[in-house]
Each structure stands twice: as C-alpha cells, then as structure tokens.
Amino acid sequence: MPAGGTVMLAHPHGFCAGVERAIGVVERALEASRGPVYVRRQIVHNAHVVADLEARGAVFVQEVAEVPERSTLVLAAHGVAPRVREDAARRGLAVVDATCPLVAKVHSEVRRYAGRGDTVFLIGHADHEEVVGTRGEAPERVVVVEDAAHAERVQPADPDRVAYVMQTTLAVEEAEQVAAVLRRRFPALSAPRSDDICYATTNRQRAVREIAAASDLVLVVGSANSSNSLRLVEVAEREGTPAHLVEDASAVDLRWLAGAARIGITAGASAPPSLVDDLVAALGGLGPLTVHSTGSAVEDVRFALPKEI
Ligand code: SF4
C-alpha cells in the first residue's frame, strides 16, 4: 500500500440482527443452564464467533444424536428441517431455537405453497445449511434451483401449480435473473409476498458495490463457509475490483496491497465488528491512513430473544 493510503469502510457491514440474536441466545443459555449447552452446527458461519462461545462453555455438535438426553440444545441461525426438531424431541432435549426469523419466514412460505400442492422452486445453493433446512419442510415438493441455466430446464409435476422462494443470502441480481427465467417459463408462478433475500444481505451488497467502484482492492472480513460474505466478494469483483475474503487481519497477503492506494473494507453479516477494527488498525500500522465511512442505509432491525430463554 503506498504511503498516505485511504480505507473506504462500507456501511453497513458486519453483524445483522439475526446473528446478534443467535449469539445472544447461546450467551443467555450459558448463563441460565446448570449443565452444558449444546449447539447443533456453527451457531453462525464465523470461526471467531464459534471459538469464542466454545471458550465460554458451549459444546458444538454436528447432529442431535451426539447430545446427551435431556440436555439443552440450541439450533443455529440457519434453520433446520422439521426432522431435526423431531429427533431432539425424541431425546427429551430442551430446545432453544436461534433460527433467524427471516429464515423462518421462508420456511413458512414453503409450508404454505407445498401444503396447497405446488412444486416449490427454492433458488439457492443445494449444499448450504439454510437450503438443506428449508428444503426439509417439504422434500417431496421442493426443487432446489441453483442458477439460470438450471431454471431453464427444471420440470415441475404441474406447470400451473408452481411457486418460488429464495435462500436469504444470495446475490440479489443473480437470484433475480433466476426468478425471471422461472416467471417467463411458468406464468402461473407464485412469488413470496416480500423479498426472501434479507435486508442485511441487500444492504451489505449495495454498500460493497459502492466502495468497490471507488477502491483499488476490496477486503471482505468473513469465514469461507459464510454465504453472504462470499457474495460480497463476488459483487465487488463484478465491479471490476480485485477482492479477497479474509478470516481476520492475519490472513491479508501483503502482496495484494502493492499499488492499492484505496482499500475498500466490509464484513459479512456473521463477522464480529472487532475484526474489522483490527484490520483497519493493521493497515494503519503499515503507514499513514485516512479512513472514510461510506453509505447511508439505516439498519434498525432488532429481533427479540425466543421466549424459552
Ligand atoms: S443474514 Fe439475514 S437471514 Fe441471515 S441471519 Fe442475518 S438477518 Fe437473518
């Protein structure tokens, strides 16, 4: 980075309301429980968040079968298939559900469409945990559609009884292209009443597009399994700006900074704000730095904790 560099800090970045709620759920469960608190899968897709909660006593497991009977189990923010809740009930577990309310909304759309006999196209990445959980609401009726080419060839049982929903963390423009193909092919297609891609995903993509246009390099703080963080890298690259996903400041390759006078910084919805502060401080350690905050979106969404805690 040349001397006198500039950091363009995207606003908003980092934690969304669903992630704050999910972390709060585990913290409250740790305070309230006399025994260990188990969490199925990563509570949110961020290695630092998981390591921090682990250090405070949370026990992360892959499956319900690993949890001792009658223990406390927290379900992660990405949501689960009904089968997982049934397994937990069979083991007598005290379940605290940290599913983001905006993911739960998509689940309820699937139940409504599938319940009236529609084939439900779920636009998303088939192997992502959120999609696995959403699909599990009606596996016999949900067809995951990954991209526009897939949308061109997908064949429902009855083309007049079709609907679509989306994964909450997709790239807005690409997802809209897939939906447009489905709308053209199936005029009877039902759509969600409000967007499934959530406010946090939309705002962070808009903000990163803005900083990418004004930067020589974009750094996105987030974990490699964080869907919304990966989309931020793609959105920046689509603006023609090189972009890298970094777990934290230590993951920055100094060669990326060569010749980059203006560095855009953002963070995925599951990345703690302190990691962004650390990254800015680390860049400041390389030479004089001016930091500009950009973007004007106001995020005042807050979700109440579940009544079980
Ligand atoms: S990214 Fe959106 S859907 Fe996912 S937890 Fe955050 S607010 Fe909820």
Short mmCIF file of C-alpha atoms and ligand atoms in Angstrom, two decimals:
data_model
loop_
_atom_site.label_atom_id
_atom_site.label_comp_id
_atom_site.label_asym_id
_atom_site.label_seq_id
_atom_site.Cartn_x
_atom_site.Cartn_y
_atom_site.Cartn_z
CA MET A 1 0.00 0.00 0.00
CA PRO A 2 1.51 3.38 -0.96
CA ALA A 3 2.10 5.89 1.86
CA GLY A 4 -0.97 8.05 2.54
CA GLY A 5 -3.45 5.30 1.66
CA THR A 6 -7.19 5.50 2.15
CA VAL A 7 -9.59 2.97 3.60
CA MET A 8 -13.20 3.09 2.38
CA LEU A 9 -15.25 1.45 5.10
CA ALA A 10 -18.59 0.13 3.83
CA HIS A 11 -21.66 0.94 5.86
CA PRO A 12 -23.41 -1.20 6.89
CA HIS A 13 -21.05 -4.11 7.47
CA GLY A 14 -20.78 -6.98 9.93
CA PHE A 15 -23.36 -8.36 12.34
CA CYS A 16 -27.02 -8.43 11.29
CA ALA A 17 -30.00 -8.71 13.64
CA GLY A 18 -30.33 -12.47 13.11
CA VAL A 19 -26.69 -13.11 14.02
CA GLU A 20 -26.83 -10.85 17.10
CA ARG A 21 -29.93 -12.70 18.25
CA ALA A 22 -28.36 -16.13 17.68
CA ILE A 23 -25.23 -15.24 19.65
CA GLY A 24 -27.43 -13.73 22.38
CA VAL A 25 -29.39 -16.98 22.56
CA VAL A 26 -26.25 -19.02 23.26
CA GLU A 27 -24.99 -16.47 25.79
CA ARG A 28 -28.31 -16.49 27.69
CA ALA A 29 -28.47 -20.29 27.55
CA LEU A 30 -24.94 -20.48 29.01
CA GLU A 31 -25.95 -18.14 31.83
CA ALA A 32 -29.19 -19.98 32.58
CA SER A 33 -28.19 -23.62 32.22
CA ARG A 34 -26.67 -25.64 35.07
CA GLY A 35 -25.34 -28.27 32.67
CA PRO A 36 -23.53 -27.93 29.34
CA VAL A 37 -25.19 -26.10 26.47
CA TYR A 38 -25.01 -27.93 23.16
CA VAL A 39 -25.25 -26.13 19.82
CA ARG A 40 -26.08 -28.01 16.62
CA ARG A 41 -23.66 -26.91 13.90
CA GLN A 42 -21.97 -23.50 13.86
CA ILE A 43 -24.38 -21.05 15.52
CA VAL A 44 -23.45 -18.59 12.74
CA HIS A 45 -20.91 -19.15 9.99
CA ASN A 46 -17.92 -17.48 11.62
CA ALA A 47 -14.91 -19.25 13.08
CA HIS A 48 -14.17 -16.47 15.63
CA VAL A 49 -17.72 -16.42 16.97
CA VAL A 50 -17.73 -20.19 17.36
CA ALA A 51 -14.29 -20.26 19.06
CA ASP A 52 -15.36 -17.50 21.47
CA LEU A 53 -18.57 -19.29 22.50
CA GLU A 54 -16.68 -22.58 22.76
CA ALA A 55 -14.21 -20.94 25.14
CA ARG A 56 -17.18 -19.82 27.25
CA GLY A 57 -18.52 -23.36 27.53
CA ALA A 58 -20.76 -24.03 24.51
CA VAL A 59 -20.34 -27.51 23.02
CA PHE A 60 -20.76 -27.63 19.24
CA VAL A 61 -22.04 -30.83 17.65
CA GLN A 62 -22.92 -31.89 14.15
CA GLU A 63 -26.02 -33.92 14.90
CA VAL A 64 -28.70 -34.28 17.57
CA ALA A 65 -27.61 -37.88 18.20
CA GLU A 66 -24.38 -36.58 19.80
CA VAL A 67 -26.28 -34.67 22.52
CA PRO A 68 -26.91 -36.48 25.84
CA GLU A 69 -30.61 -37.00 26.58
CA ARG A 70 -32.46 -34.21 28.42
CA SER A 71 -29.69 -31.64 27.77
CA THR A 72 -30.12 -28.12 26.40
CA LEU A 73 -29.71 -27.82 22.64
CA VAL A 74 -29.54 -24.57 20.65
CA LEU A 75 -30.47 -24.74 16.97
CA ALA A 76 -28.32 -22.49 14.76
CA ALA A 77 -29.40 -19.32 12.92
CA HIS A 78 -29.65 -21.02 9.52
CA GLY A 79 -32.72 -23.05 10.45
CA VAL A 80 -33.32 -26.79 10.43
CA ALA A 81 -35.61 -29.32 8.79
CA PRO A 82 -38.57 -30.46 10.95
CA ARG A 83 -36.86 -33.86 11.20
CA VAL A 84 -34.16 -32.31 13.41
CA ARG A 85 -36.75 -30.95 15.87
CA GLU A 86 -38.42 -34.37 15.95
CA ASP A 87 -35.08 -36.04 16.72
CA ALA A 88 -34.48 -33.52 19.52
CA ALA A 89 -37.95 -34.11 20.99
CA ARG A 90 -37.36 -37.88 20.96
CA ARG A 91 -34.18 -37.37 23.03
CA GLY A 92 -36.06 -35.19 25.51
CA LEU A 93 -33.85 -32.19 24.77
CA ALA A 94 -34.71 -28.67 25.91
CA VAL A 95 -34.52 -26.93 22.54
CA VAL A 96 -33.82 -23.22 22.18
CA ASP A 97 -34.32 -22.14 18.60
CA ALA A 98 -31.93 -19.48 17.27
CA THR A 99 -33.25 -19.72 13.71
CA CYS A 100 -33.32 -16.20 12.25
CA PRO A 101 -36.94 -15.02 11.96
CA LEU A 102 -36.24 -14.12 8.32
CA VAL A 103 -35.23 -17.72 7.58
CA ALA A 104 -38.29 -18.94 9.49
CA LYS A 105 -40.40 -16.77 7.17
CA VAL A 106 -39.07 -18.67 4.13
CA HIS A 107 -39.84 -21.98 5.88
CA SER A 108 -43.43 -20.89 6.42
CA GLU A 109 -43.75 -19.89 2.75
CA VAL A 110 -42.58 -23.37 1.73
CA ARG A 111 -45.13 -24.98 4.06
CA ARG A 112 -47.91 -22.79 2.63
CA TYR A 113 -47.09 -23.44 -1.04
CA ALA A 114 -46.36 -27.14 -0.57
CA GLY A 115 -49.49 -27.53 1.53
CA ARG A 116 -51.69 -26.41 -1.33
CA GLY A 117 -49.94 -28.81 -3.73
CA ASP A 118 -47.42 -26.55 -5.51
CA THR A 119 -43.97 -27.54 -6.65
CA VAL A 120 -41.75 -25.04 -4.80
CA PHE A 121 -38.61 -23.87 -6.59
CA LEU A 122 -36.05 -22.97 -3.93
CA ILE A 123 -33.49 -20.66 -5.54
CA GLY A 124 -30.24 -21.25 -3.68
CA HIS A 125 -27.16 -23.40 -3.16
CA ALA A 126 -28.20 -27.02 -2.57
CA ASP A 127 -25.44 -27.84 -0.10
CA HIS A 128 -25.85 -24.75 2.09
CA GLU A 129 -27.24 -25.50 5.56
CA GLU A 130 -30.05 -22.98 5.22
CA VAL A 131 -31.22 -24.58 1.97
CA VAL A 132 -30.97 -28.09 3.44
CA GLY A 133 -33.19 -26.95 6.32
CA THR A 134 -35.71 -25.09 4.14
CA ARG A 135 -35.98 -27.98 1.70
CA GLY A 136 -36.63 -30.30 4.63
CA GLU A 137 -40.03 -28.62 5.19
CA ALA A 138 -41.39 -30.47 2.15
CA PRO A 139 -38.66 -32.54 0.48
CA GLU A 140 -41.09 -34.20 -1.91
CA ARG A 141 -42.31 -30.82 -3.26
CA VAL A 142 -39.18 -28.59 -3.13
CA VAL A 143 -36.82 -28.44 -6.10
CA VAL A 144 -33.58 -26.53 -5.50
CA VAL A 145 -32.71 -24.32 -8.47
CA GLU A 146 -29.08 -23.24 -8.42
CA ASP A 147 -28.80 -20.90 -11.39
CA ALA A 148 -30.48 -19.52 -14.52
CA ALA A 149 -29.39 -22.49 -16.71
CA HIS A 150 -30.97 -24.85 -14.20
CA ALA A 151 -34.14 -22.72 -14.19
CA GLU A 152 -34.37 -23.15 -17.97
CA ARG A 153 -34.61 -26.93 -17.76
CA VAL A 154 -36.37 -27.67 -14.48
CA GLN A 155 -39.63 -29.62 -14.92
CA PRO A 156 -42.35 -29.43 -12.24
CA ALA A 157 -45.11 -32.04 -11.89
CA ASP A 158 -47.73 -29.44 -12.93
CA PRO A 159 -46.54 -26.17 -14.55
CA ASP A 160 -49.73 -24.43 -13.36
CA ARG A 161 -49.06 -25.19 -9.69
CA VAL A 162 -45.67 -23.70 -9.02
CA ALA A 163 -44.12 -21.18 -6.62
CA TYR A 164 -40.66 -19.99 -5.72
CA VAL A 165 -38.75 -18.93 -2.63
CA MET A 166 -35.10 -17.93 -2.14
CA GLN A 167 -32.19 -18.52 0.18
CA THR A 168 -31.80 -15.34 2.25
CA THR A 169 -28.14 -14.67 1.46
CA LEU A 170 -27.97 -14.84 -2.35
CA ALA A 171 -26.52 -12.25 -4.71
CA VAL A 172 -29.57 -10.07 -5.36
CA GLU A 173 -29.07 -9.60 -9.11
CA GLU A 174 -28.28 -13.23 -9.91
CA ALA A 175 -31.20 -14.51 -7.88
CA GLU A 176 -33.50 -12.09 -9.70
CA GLN A 177 -32.23 -13.45 -13.05
CA VAL A 178 -33.12 -16.98 -11.96
CA ALA A 179 -36.58 -15.84 -10.82
CA ALA A 180 -37.08 -14.05 -14.15
CA VAL A 181 -36.44 -17.29 -16.06
CA LEU A 182 -38.96 -19.13 -13.88
CA ARG A 183 -41.54 -16.34 -14.33
CA ARG A 184 -41.13 -16.46 -18.12
CA ARG A 185 -41.45 -20.24 -18.26
CA PHE A 186 -44.30 -20.54 -15.73
CA PRO A 187 -46.81 -17.67 -15.97
CA ALA A 188 -48.78 -19.14 -13.03
CA LEU A 189 -45.72 -18.90 -10.75
CA SER A 190 -46.48 -17.63 -7.23
CA ALA A 191 -43.92 -15.36 -5.58
CA PRO A 192 -43.26 -14.55 -1.91
CA ARG A 193 -45.22 -11.51 -0.65
CA SER A 194 -41.98 -9.82 0.38
CA ASP A 195 -38.36 -10.43 -0.60
CA ASP A 196 -36.71 -13.55 0.77
CA ILE A 197 -33.20 -12.15 0.35
CA CYS A 198 -32.95 -10.37 3.67
CA TYR A 199 -32.40 -6.67 4.39
CA ALA A 200 -28.88 -7.33 5.73
CA THR A 201 -27.75 -9.17 2.59
CA THR A 202 -29.24 -6.48 0.34
CA ASN A 203 -27.74 -3.56 2.29
CA ARG A 204 -24.26 -5.10 2.51
CA GLN A 205 -24.22 -5.86 -1.23
CA ARG A 206 -25.31 -2.32 -2.09
CA ALA A 207 -22.63 -0.86 0.20
CA VAL A 208 -19.82 -3.06 -1.15
CA ARG A 209 -20.77 -2.16 -4.72
CA GLU A 210 -20.37 1.49 -3.79
CA ILE A 211 -16.93 1.09 -2.18
CA ALA A 212 -15.70 -1.30 -4.90
CA ALA A 213 -16.32 1.36 -7.54
CA ALA A 214 -14.05 3.75 -5.59
CA SER A 215 -11.34 1.28 -4.48
CA ASP A 216 -8.30 -0.47 -5.94
CA LEU A 217 -8.84 -3.51 -3.72
CA VAL A 218 -11.67 -4.80 -1.53
CA LEU A 219 -11.17 -6.90 1.60
CA VAL A 220 -14.21 -8.76 2.95
CA VAL A 221 -13.94 -10.00 6.53
CA GLY A 222 -15.74 -13.31 6.92
CA SER A 223 -15.35 -17.07 7.05
CA ALA A 224 -15.05 -19.25 3.95
CA ASN A 225 -18.37 -21.00 4.68
CA SER A 226 -20.28 -17.74 5.05
CA SER A 227 -22.58 -17.45 2.05
CA ASN A 228 -23.31 -13.74 2.41
CA SER A 229 -19.58 -12.96 2.80
CA LEU A 230 -18.71 -14.89 -0.36
CA ARG A 231 -21.40 -12.97 -2.24
CA LEU A 232 -19.80 -9.68 -1.12
CA VAL A 233 -16.52 -10.77 -2.74
CA GLU A 234 -18.38 -11.62 -5.96
CA VAL A 235 -20.30 -8.34 -6.03
CA ALA A 236 -17.05 -6.38 -5.61
CA GLU A 237 -15.35 -8.40 -8.35
CA ARG A 238 -18.27 -7.77 -10.67
CA GLU A 239 -17.49 -4.06 -10.31
CA GLY A 240 -14.05 -4.90 -11.74
CA THR A 241 -12.18 -4.54 -8.43
CA PRO A 242 -9.98 -7.35 -7.07
CA ALA A 243 -11.49 -8.66 -3.83
CA HIS A 244 -10.45 -11.17 -1.17
CA LEU A 245 -12.23 -12.87 1.69
CA VAL A 246 -10.16 -12.76 4.90
CA GLU A 247 -10.90 -14.52 8.17
CA ASP A 248 -9.11 -11.69 10.00
CA ALA A 249 -6.19 -9.26 9.63
CA SER A 250 -3.63 -12.06 9.82
CA ALA A 251 -5.00 -13.54 6.56
CA VAL A 252 -4.12 -10.49 4.47
CA ASP A 253 -1.39 -11.21 1.93
CA LEU A 254 0.79 -8.10 1.78
CA ARG A 255 1.30 -8.64 -1.96
CA TRP A 256 -2.38 -7.75 -2.51
CA LEU A 257 -1.69 -4.28 -1.13
CA ALA A 258 1.04 -3.39 -3.64
CA GLY A 259 -0.13 -0.30 -5.54
CA ALA A 260 -3.52 -0.26 -3.81
CA ALA A 261 -3.95 3.33 -2.65
CA ARG A 262 -7.65 2.96 -1.85
CA ILE A 263 -8.73 -0.16 0.00
CA GLY A 264 -12.41 -0.94 0.48
CA ILE A 265 -13.30 -2.89 3.61
CA THR A 266 -16.52 -4.63 4.54
CA ALA A 267 -17.60 -7.67 6.55
CA GLY A 268 -20.21 -10.38 6.19
CA ALA A 269 -23.26 -10.48 8.44
CA SER A 270 -21.67 -13.08 10.73
CA ALA A 271 -18.29 -11.32 11.21
CA PRO A 272 -17.66 -9.56 14.56
CA PRO A 273 -17.06 -5.78 14.30
CA SER A 274 -13.81 -6.10 16.28
CA LEU A 275 -12.23 -7.98 13.36
CA VAL A 276 -12.85 -5.01 11.08
CA ASP A 277 -11.35 -2.65 13.68
CA ASP A 278 -8.31 -4.94 13.91
CA LEU A 279 -7.93 -4.98 10.12
CA VAL A 280 -8.08 -1.19 9.87
CA ALA A 281 -5.54 -0.93 12.72
CA ALA A 282 -3.23 -3.43 10.99
CA LEU A 283 -3.35 -1.44 7.75
CA GLY A 284 -2.70 1.72 9.76
CA GLY A 285 0.41 0.04 11.11
CA LEU A 286 1.82 -0.07 7.56
CA GLY A 287 1.72 3.68 7.07
CA PRO A 288 -0.44 6.80 7.41
CA LEU A 289 -4.07 6.03 6.65
CA THR A 290 -7.25 8.04 6.12
CA VAL A 291 -10.48 6.21 6.91
CA HIS A 292 -13.72 7.19 5.13
CA SER A 293 -17.06 5.66 6.08
CA THR A 294 -19.48 5.37 3.17
CA GLY A 295 -23.15 4.51 2.74
CA SER A 296 -26.24 5.90 4.40
CA ALA A 297 -28.51 2.87 4.96
CA VAL A 298 -30.01 2.91 8.44
CA GLU A 299 -30.35 -0.53 10.00
CA ASP A 300 -32.64 -0.53 13.00
CA VAL A 301 -33.89 -4.13 12.77
CA ARG A 302 -33.78 -5.95 16.12
CA PHE A 303 -35.21 -9.37 16.94
CA ALA A 304 -36.42 -10.35 20.40
CA LEU A 305 -34.87 -13.43 22.01
CA PRO A 306 -37.00 -16.60 21.94
CA LYS A 307 -39.44 -16.96 24.86
CA GLU A 308 -37.75 -20.20 26.06
CA ILE A 309 -34.88 -18.12 27.46
S1 SF4 B 1 -28.16 -12.65 7.07
FE1 SF4 B 1 -30.34 -12.13 7.05
S2 SF4 B 1 -31.41 -14.08 7.17
FE2 SF4 B 1 -29.27 -14.47 7.78
S3 SF4 B 1 -29.25 -14.26 9.99
FE3 SF4 B 1 -28.78 -12.23 9.17
S4 SF4 B 1 -30.80 -11.15 9.04
FE4 SF4 B 1 -31.18 -13.35 9.26
#
